[in-house]
Coordinates of N, CA, C and O in Angstrom, one line a residue:
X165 N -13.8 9.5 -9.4 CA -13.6 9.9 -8.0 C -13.7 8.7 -7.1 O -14.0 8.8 -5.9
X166 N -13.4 7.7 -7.7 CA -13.5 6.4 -6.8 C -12.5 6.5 -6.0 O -11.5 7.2 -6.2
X167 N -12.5 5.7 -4.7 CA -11.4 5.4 -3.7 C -12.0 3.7 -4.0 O -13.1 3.2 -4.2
X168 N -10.8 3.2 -4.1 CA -10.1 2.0 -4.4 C -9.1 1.4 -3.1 O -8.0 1.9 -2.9
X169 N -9.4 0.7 -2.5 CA -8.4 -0.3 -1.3 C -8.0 -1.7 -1.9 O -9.0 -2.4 -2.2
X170 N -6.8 -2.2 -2.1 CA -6.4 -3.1 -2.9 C -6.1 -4.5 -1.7 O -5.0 -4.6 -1.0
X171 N -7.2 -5.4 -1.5 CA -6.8 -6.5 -1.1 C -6.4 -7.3 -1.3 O -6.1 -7.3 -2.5
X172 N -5.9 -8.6 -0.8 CA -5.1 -10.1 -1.0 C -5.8 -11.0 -0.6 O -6.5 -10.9 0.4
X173 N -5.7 -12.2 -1.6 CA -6.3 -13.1 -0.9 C -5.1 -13.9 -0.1 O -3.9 -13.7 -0.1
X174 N -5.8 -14.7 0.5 CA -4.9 -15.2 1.9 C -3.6 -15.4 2.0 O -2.7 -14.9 2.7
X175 N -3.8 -16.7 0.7 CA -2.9 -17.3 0.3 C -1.6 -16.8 -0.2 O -0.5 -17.4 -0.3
X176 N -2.1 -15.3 -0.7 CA -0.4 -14.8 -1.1 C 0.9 -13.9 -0.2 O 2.0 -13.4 -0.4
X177 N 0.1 -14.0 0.6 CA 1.5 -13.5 1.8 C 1.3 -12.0 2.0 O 0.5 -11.3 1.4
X178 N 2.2 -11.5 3.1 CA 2.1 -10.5 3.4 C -0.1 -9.7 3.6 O -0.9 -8.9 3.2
X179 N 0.2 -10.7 4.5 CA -1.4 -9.9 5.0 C -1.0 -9.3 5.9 O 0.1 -9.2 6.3
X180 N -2.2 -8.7 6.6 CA -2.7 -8.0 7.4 C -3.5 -8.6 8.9 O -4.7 -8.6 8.9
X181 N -2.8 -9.1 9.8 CA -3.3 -9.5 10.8 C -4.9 -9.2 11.2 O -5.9 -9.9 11.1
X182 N -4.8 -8.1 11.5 CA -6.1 -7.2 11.7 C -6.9 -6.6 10.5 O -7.1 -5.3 10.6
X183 N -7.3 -7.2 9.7 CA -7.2 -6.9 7.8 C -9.3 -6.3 8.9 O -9.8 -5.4 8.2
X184 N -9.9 -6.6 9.8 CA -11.4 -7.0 9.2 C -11.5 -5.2 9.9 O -12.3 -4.5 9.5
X185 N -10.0 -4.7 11.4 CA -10.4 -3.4 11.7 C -9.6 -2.3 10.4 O -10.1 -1.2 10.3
X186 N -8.8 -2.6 9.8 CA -8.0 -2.1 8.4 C -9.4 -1.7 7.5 O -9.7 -0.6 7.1
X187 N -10.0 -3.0 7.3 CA -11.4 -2.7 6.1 C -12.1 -1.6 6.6 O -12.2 -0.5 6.0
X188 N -12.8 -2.0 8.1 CA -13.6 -0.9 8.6 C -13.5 0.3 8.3 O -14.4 0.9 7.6
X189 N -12.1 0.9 8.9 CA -11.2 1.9 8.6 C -11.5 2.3 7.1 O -12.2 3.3 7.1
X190 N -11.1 1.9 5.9 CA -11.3 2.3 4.8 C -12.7 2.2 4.2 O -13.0 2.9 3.2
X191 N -13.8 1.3 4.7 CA -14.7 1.7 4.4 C -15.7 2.9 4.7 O -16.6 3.2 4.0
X192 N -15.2 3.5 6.1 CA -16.0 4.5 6.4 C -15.2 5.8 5.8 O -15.6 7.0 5.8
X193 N -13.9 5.4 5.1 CA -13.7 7.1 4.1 C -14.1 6.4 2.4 O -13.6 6.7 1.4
X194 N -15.1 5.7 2.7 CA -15.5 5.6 1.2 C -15.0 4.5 0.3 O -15.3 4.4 -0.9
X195 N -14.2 3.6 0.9 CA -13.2 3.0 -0.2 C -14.0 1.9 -0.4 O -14.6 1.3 0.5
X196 N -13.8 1.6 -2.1 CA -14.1 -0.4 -1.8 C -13.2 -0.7 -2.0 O -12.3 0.1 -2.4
X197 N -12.9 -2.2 -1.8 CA -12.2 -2.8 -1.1 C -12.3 -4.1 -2.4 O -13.2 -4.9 -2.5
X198 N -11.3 -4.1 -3.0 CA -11.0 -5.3 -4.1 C -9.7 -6.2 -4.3 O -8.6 -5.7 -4.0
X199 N -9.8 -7.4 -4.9 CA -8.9 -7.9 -5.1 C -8.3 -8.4 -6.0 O -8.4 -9.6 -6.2
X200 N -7.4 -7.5 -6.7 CA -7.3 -7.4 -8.5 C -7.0 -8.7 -8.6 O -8.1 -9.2 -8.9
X201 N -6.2 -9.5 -8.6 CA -6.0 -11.2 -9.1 C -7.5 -11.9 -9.3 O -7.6 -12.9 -10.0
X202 N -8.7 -11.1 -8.7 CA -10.0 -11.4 -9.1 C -10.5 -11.3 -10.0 O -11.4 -12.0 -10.5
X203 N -9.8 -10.1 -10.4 CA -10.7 -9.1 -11.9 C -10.1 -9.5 -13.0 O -8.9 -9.9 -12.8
X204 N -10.7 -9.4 -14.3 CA -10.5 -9.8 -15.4 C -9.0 -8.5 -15.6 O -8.8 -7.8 -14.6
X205 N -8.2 -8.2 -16.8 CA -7.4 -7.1 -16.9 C -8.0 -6.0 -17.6 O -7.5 -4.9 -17.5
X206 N -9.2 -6.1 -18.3 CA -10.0 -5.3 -18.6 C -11.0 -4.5 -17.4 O -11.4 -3.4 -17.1
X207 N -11.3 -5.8 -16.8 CA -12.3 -4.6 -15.3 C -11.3 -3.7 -14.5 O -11.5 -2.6 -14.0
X208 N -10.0 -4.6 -14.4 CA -8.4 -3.6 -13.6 C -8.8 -2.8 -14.2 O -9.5 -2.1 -13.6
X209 N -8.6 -2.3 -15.4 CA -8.5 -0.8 -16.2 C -9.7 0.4 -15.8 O -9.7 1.6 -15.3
X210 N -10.8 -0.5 -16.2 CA -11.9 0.5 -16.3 C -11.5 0.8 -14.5 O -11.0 1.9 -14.1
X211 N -11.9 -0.3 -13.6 CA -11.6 0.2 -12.2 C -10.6 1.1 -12.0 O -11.0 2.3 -11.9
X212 N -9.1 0.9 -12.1 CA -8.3 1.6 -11.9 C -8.2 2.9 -12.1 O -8.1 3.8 -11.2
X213 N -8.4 2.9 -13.5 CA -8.8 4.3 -14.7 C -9.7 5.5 -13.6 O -9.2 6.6 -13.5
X214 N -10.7 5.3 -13.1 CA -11.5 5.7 -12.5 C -11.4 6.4 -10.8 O -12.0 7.3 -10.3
X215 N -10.4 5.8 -10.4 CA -9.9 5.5 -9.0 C -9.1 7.1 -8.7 O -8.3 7.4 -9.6
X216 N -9.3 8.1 -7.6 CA -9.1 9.3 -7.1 C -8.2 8.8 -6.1 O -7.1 9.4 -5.9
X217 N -8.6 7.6 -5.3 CA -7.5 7.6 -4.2 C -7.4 5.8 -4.0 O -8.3 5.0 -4.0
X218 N -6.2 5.5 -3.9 CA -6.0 4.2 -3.9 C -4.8 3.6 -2.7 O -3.7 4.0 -2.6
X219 N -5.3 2.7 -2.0 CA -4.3 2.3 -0.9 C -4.2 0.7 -1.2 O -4.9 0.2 -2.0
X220 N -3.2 0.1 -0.5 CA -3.0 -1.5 -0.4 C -1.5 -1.7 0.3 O -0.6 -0.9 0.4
X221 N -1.7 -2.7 0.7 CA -0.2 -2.8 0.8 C 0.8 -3.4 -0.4 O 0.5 -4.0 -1.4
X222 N 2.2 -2.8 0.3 CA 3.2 -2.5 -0.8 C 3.2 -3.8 -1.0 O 3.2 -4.7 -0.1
X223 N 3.2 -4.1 -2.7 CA 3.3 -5.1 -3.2 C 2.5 -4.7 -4.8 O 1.9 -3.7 -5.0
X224 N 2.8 -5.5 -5.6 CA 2.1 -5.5 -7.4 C 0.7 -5.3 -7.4 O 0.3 -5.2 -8.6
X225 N -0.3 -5.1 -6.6 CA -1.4 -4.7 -6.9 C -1.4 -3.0 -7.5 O -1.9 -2.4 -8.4
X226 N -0.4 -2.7 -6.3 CA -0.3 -0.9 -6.8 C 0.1 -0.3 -7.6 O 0.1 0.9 -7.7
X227 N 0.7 -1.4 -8.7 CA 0.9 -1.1 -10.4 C 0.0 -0.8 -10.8 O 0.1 -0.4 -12.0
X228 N -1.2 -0.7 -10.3 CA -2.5 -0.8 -11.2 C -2.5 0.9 -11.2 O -3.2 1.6 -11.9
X229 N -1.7 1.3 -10.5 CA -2.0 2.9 -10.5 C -1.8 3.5 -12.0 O -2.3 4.6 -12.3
X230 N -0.8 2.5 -13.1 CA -0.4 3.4 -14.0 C -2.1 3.8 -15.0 O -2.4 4.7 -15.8
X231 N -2.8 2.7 -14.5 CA -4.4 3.1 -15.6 C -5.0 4.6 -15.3 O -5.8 5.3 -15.9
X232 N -4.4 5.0 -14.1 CA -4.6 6.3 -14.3 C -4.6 7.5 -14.7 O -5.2 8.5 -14.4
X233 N -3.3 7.0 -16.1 CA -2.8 8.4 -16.1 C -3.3 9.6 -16.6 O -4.4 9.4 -17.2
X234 N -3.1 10.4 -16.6 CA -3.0 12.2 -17.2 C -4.8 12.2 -16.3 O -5.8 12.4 -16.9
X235 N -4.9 11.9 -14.9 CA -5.6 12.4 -13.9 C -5.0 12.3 -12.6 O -3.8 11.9 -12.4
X236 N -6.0 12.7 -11.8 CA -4.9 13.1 -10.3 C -5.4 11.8 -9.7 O -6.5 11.3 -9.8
X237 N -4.1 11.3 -8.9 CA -4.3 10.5 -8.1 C -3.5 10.5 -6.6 O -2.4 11.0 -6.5
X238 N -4.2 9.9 -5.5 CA -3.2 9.9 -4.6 C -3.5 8.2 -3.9 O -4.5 7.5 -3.6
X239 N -2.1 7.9 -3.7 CA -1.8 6.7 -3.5 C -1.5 6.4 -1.9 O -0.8 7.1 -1.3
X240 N -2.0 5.3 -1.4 CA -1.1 4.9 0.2 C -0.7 3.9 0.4 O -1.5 3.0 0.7
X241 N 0.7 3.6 0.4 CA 1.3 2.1 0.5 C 1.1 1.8 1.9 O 0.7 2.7 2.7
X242 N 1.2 0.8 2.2 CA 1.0 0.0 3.7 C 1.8 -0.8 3.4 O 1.7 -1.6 2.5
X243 N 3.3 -0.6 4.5 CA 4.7 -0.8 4.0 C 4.6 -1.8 5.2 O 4.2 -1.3 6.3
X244 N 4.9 -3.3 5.2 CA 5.0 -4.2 6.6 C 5.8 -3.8 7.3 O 6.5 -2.9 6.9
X245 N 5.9 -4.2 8.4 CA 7.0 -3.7 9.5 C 8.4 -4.2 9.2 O 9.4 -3.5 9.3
X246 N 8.4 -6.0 8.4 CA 9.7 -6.7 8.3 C 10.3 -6.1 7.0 O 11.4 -6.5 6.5
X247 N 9.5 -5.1 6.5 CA 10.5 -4.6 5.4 C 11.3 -3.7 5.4 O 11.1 -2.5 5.1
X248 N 12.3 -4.0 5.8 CA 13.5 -2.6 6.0 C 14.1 -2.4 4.9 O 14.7 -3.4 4.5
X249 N 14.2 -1.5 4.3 CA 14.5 -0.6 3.6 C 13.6 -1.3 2.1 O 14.1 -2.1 1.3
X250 N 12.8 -1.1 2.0 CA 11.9 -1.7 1.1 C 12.4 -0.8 -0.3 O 12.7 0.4 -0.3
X251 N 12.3 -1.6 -1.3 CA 12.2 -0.8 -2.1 C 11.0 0.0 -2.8 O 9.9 -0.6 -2.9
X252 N 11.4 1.3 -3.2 CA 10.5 2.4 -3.2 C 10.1 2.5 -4.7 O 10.1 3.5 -5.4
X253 N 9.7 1.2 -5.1 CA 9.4 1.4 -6.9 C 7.9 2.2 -6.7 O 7.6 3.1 -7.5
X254 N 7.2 1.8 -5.9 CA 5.5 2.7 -6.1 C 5.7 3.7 -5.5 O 4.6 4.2 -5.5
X255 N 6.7 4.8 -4.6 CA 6.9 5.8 -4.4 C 7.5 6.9 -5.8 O 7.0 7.9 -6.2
X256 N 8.5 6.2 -6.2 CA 8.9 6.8 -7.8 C 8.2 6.4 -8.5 O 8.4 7.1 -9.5
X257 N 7.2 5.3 -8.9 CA 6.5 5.5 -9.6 C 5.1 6.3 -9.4 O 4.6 6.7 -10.5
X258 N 4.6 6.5 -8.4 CA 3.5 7.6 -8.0 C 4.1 8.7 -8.7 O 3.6 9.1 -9.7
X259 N 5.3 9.2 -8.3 CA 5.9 10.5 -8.4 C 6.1 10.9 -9.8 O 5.9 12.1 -10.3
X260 N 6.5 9.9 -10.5 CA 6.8 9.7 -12.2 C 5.8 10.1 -13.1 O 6.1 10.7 -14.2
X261 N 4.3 9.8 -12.7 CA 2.9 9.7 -13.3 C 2.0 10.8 -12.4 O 0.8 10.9 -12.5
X262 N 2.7 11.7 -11.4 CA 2.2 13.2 -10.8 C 1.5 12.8 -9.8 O 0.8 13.7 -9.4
X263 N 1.5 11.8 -9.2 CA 0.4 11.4 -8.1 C 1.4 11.4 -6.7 O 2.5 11.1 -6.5
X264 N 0.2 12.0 -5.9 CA 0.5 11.9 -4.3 C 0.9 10.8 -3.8 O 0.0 9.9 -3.8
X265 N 1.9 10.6 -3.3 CA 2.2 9.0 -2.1 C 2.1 9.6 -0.7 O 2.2 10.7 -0.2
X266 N 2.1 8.7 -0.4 CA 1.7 8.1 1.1 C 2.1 6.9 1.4 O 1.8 5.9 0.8
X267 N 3.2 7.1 3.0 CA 3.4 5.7 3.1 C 2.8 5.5 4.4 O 3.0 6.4 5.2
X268 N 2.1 4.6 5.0 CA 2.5 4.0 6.3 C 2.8 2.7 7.2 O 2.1 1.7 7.4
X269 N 4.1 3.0 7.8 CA 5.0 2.5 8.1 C 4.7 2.3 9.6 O 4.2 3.1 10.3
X270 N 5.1 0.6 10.1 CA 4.8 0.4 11.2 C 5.7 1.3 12.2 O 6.9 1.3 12.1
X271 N 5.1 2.1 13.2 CA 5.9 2.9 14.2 C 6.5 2.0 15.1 O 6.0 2.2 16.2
X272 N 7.4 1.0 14.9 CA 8.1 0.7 15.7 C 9.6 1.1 14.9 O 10.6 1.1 15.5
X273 N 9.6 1.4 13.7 CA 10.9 1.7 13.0 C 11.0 3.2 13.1 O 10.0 3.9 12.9
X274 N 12.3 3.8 13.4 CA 12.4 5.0 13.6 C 12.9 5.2 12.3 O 12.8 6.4 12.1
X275 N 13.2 4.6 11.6 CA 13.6 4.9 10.2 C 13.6 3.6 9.6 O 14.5 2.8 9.7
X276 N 12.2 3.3 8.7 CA 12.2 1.9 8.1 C 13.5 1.7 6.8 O 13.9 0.6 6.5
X277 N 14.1 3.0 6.1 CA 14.7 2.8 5.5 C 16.2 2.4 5.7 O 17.0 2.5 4.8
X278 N 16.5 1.7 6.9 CA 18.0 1.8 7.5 C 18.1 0.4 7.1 O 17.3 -0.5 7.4
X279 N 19.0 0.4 6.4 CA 19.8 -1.8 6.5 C 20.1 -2.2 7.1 O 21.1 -1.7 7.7
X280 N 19.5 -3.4 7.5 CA 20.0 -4.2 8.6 C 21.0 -4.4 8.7 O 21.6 -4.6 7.6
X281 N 21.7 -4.3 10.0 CA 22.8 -4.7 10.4 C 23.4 -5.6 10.0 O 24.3 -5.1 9.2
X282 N 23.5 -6.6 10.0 CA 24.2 -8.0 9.7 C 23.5 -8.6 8.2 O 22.7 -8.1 7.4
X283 N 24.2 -9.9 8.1 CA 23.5 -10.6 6.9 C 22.6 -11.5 7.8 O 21.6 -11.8 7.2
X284 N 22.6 -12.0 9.1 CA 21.9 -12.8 9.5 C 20.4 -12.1 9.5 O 19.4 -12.7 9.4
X285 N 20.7 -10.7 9.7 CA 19.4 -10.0 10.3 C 18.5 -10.0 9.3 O 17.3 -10.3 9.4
X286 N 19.3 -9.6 7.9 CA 18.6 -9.7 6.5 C 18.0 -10.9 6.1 O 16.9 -11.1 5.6
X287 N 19.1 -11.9 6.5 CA 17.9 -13.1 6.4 C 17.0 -13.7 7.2 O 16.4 -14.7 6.8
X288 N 16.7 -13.2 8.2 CA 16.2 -13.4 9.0 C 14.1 -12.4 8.9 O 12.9 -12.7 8.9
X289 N 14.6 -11.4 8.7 CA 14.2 -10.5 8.0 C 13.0 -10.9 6.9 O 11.7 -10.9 6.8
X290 N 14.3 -11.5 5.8 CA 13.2 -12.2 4.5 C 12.6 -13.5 4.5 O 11.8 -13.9 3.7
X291 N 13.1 -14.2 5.8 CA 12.4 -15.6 5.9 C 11.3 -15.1 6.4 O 10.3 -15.6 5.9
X292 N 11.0 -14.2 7.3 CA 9.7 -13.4 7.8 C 8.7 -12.6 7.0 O 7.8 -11.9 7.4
X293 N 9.0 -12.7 6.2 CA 8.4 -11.6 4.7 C 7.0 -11.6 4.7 O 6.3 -10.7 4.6
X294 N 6.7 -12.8 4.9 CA 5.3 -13.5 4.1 C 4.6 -13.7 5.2 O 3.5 -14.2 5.0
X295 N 5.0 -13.3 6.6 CA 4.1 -13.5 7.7 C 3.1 -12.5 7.7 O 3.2 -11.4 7.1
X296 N 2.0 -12.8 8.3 CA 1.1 -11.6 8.7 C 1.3 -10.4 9.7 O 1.7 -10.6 10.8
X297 N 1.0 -9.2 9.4 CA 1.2 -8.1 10.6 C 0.6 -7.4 10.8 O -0.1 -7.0 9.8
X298 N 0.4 -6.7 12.2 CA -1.1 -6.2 12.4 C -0.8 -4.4 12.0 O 0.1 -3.8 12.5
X299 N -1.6 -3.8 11.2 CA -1.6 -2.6 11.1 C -1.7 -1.7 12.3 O -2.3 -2.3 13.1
X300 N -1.4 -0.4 12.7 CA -1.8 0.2 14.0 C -2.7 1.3 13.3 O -2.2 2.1 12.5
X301 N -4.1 1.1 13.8 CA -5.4 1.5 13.0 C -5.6 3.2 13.1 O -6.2 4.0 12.3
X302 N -4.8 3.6 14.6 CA -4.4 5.2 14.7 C -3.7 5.8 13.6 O -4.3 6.6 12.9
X303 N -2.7 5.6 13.4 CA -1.6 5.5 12.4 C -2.9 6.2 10.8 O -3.3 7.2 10.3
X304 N -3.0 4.6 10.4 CA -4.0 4.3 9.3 C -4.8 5.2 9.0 O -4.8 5.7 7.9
X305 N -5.7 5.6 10.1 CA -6.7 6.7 10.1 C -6.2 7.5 9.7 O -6.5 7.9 8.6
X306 N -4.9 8.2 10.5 CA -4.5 9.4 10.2 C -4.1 10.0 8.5 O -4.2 11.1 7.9
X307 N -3.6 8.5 8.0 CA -2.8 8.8 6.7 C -4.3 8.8 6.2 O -4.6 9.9 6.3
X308 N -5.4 8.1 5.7 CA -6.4 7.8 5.3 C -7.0 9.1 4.9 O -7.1 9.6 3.7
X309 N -7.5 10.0 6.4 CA -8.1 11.3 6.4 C -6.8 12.2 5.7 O -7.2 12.7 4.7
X310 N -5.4 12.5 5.8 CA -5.0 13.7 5.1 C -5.3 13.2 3.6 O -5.8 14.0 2.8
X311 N -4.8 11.7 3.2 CA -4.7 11.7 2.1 C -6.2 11.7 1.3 O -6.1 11.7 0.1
X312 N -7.8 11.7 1.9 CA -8.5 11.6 1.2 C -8.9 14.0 1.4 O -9.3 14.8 0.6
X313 N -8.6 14.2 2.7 CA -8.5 15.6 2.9 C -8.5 16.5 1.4 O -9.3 17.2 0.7
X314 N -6.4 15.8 1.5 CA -6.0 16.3 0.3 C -6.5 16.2 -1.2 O -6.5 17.1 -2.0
X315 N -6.9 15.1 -1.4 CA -7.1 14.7 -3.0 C -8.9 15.7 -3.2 O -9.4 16.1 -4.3
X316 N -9.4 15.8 -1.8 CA -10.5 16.8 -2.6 C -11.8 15.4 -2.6 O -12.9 15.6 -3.2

């Protein structure tokens, strides 16, 4: 029944501007807060294995969800703002292995899944990938409490 929050270290891109009110946030529904490229692949498992509710942003940490299987899990991606139309490998794979997803998505996109217009915008877009962006912590809360509500 662990809650699991999957952090980054600095250096790998796609952070979290406001990562220290983000932590807050997840530590007061219980979560620790780790950073797998830390852990041996044996501590990932036992950790993982263990884990009831798991968030991070979208990126390869949230593979770690597959140590969970044949228990309930529910997952929350934290999808950057510059990612339009991201692809949705940890949404079908949550879904694949019976677990709840959750995404949240910066509210400035009225639909994060739309393609950019142009090819300039696309690239423009991916040259920005790796910048930092600030979470909106209303938002965050919200998905945080249904999805810890839900999982029980």
């Amino acid at each position: 029944r662990r809650r699991v929050f999957v952090s980054r270290e600095a250096e790998s891109g796609r952070n979290i501007a406001n990562l220290a009110e983000v932590l807050e946030v997840a530590k007061r529904f219980g979560f620790e807060v780790v950073s797998p490229e830390t852990l041996t692949l044996e501590a990932q498992v036992e950790l993982f294995s263990q884990a009831r509710c798991l968030a991070g942003i979208w990126g390869s940490a949230l593979f770690n969800m597959v140590w969970r299987r044949n228990a309930p899990l529910s997952v929350l991606e934290i999808v950057p703002p510059l990612t339009r139309r991201p692809d949705a490998y940890w949404f079908y794979m949550a879904r694949a292995l019976g677990f709840r997803h959750y995404a949240c998505f910066d509210k400035s996109l009225n639909d994060p899944y739309v393609q950019p217009d142009t090819r300039e915008e696309m690239r423009a877009l991916k040259a920005r990938k790796r910048e930092s962006f600030p979470v909106d912590i209303d938002r965050l809360t919200a998905h945080i409490e249904t999805m810890v509500d839900e999982a029980g």
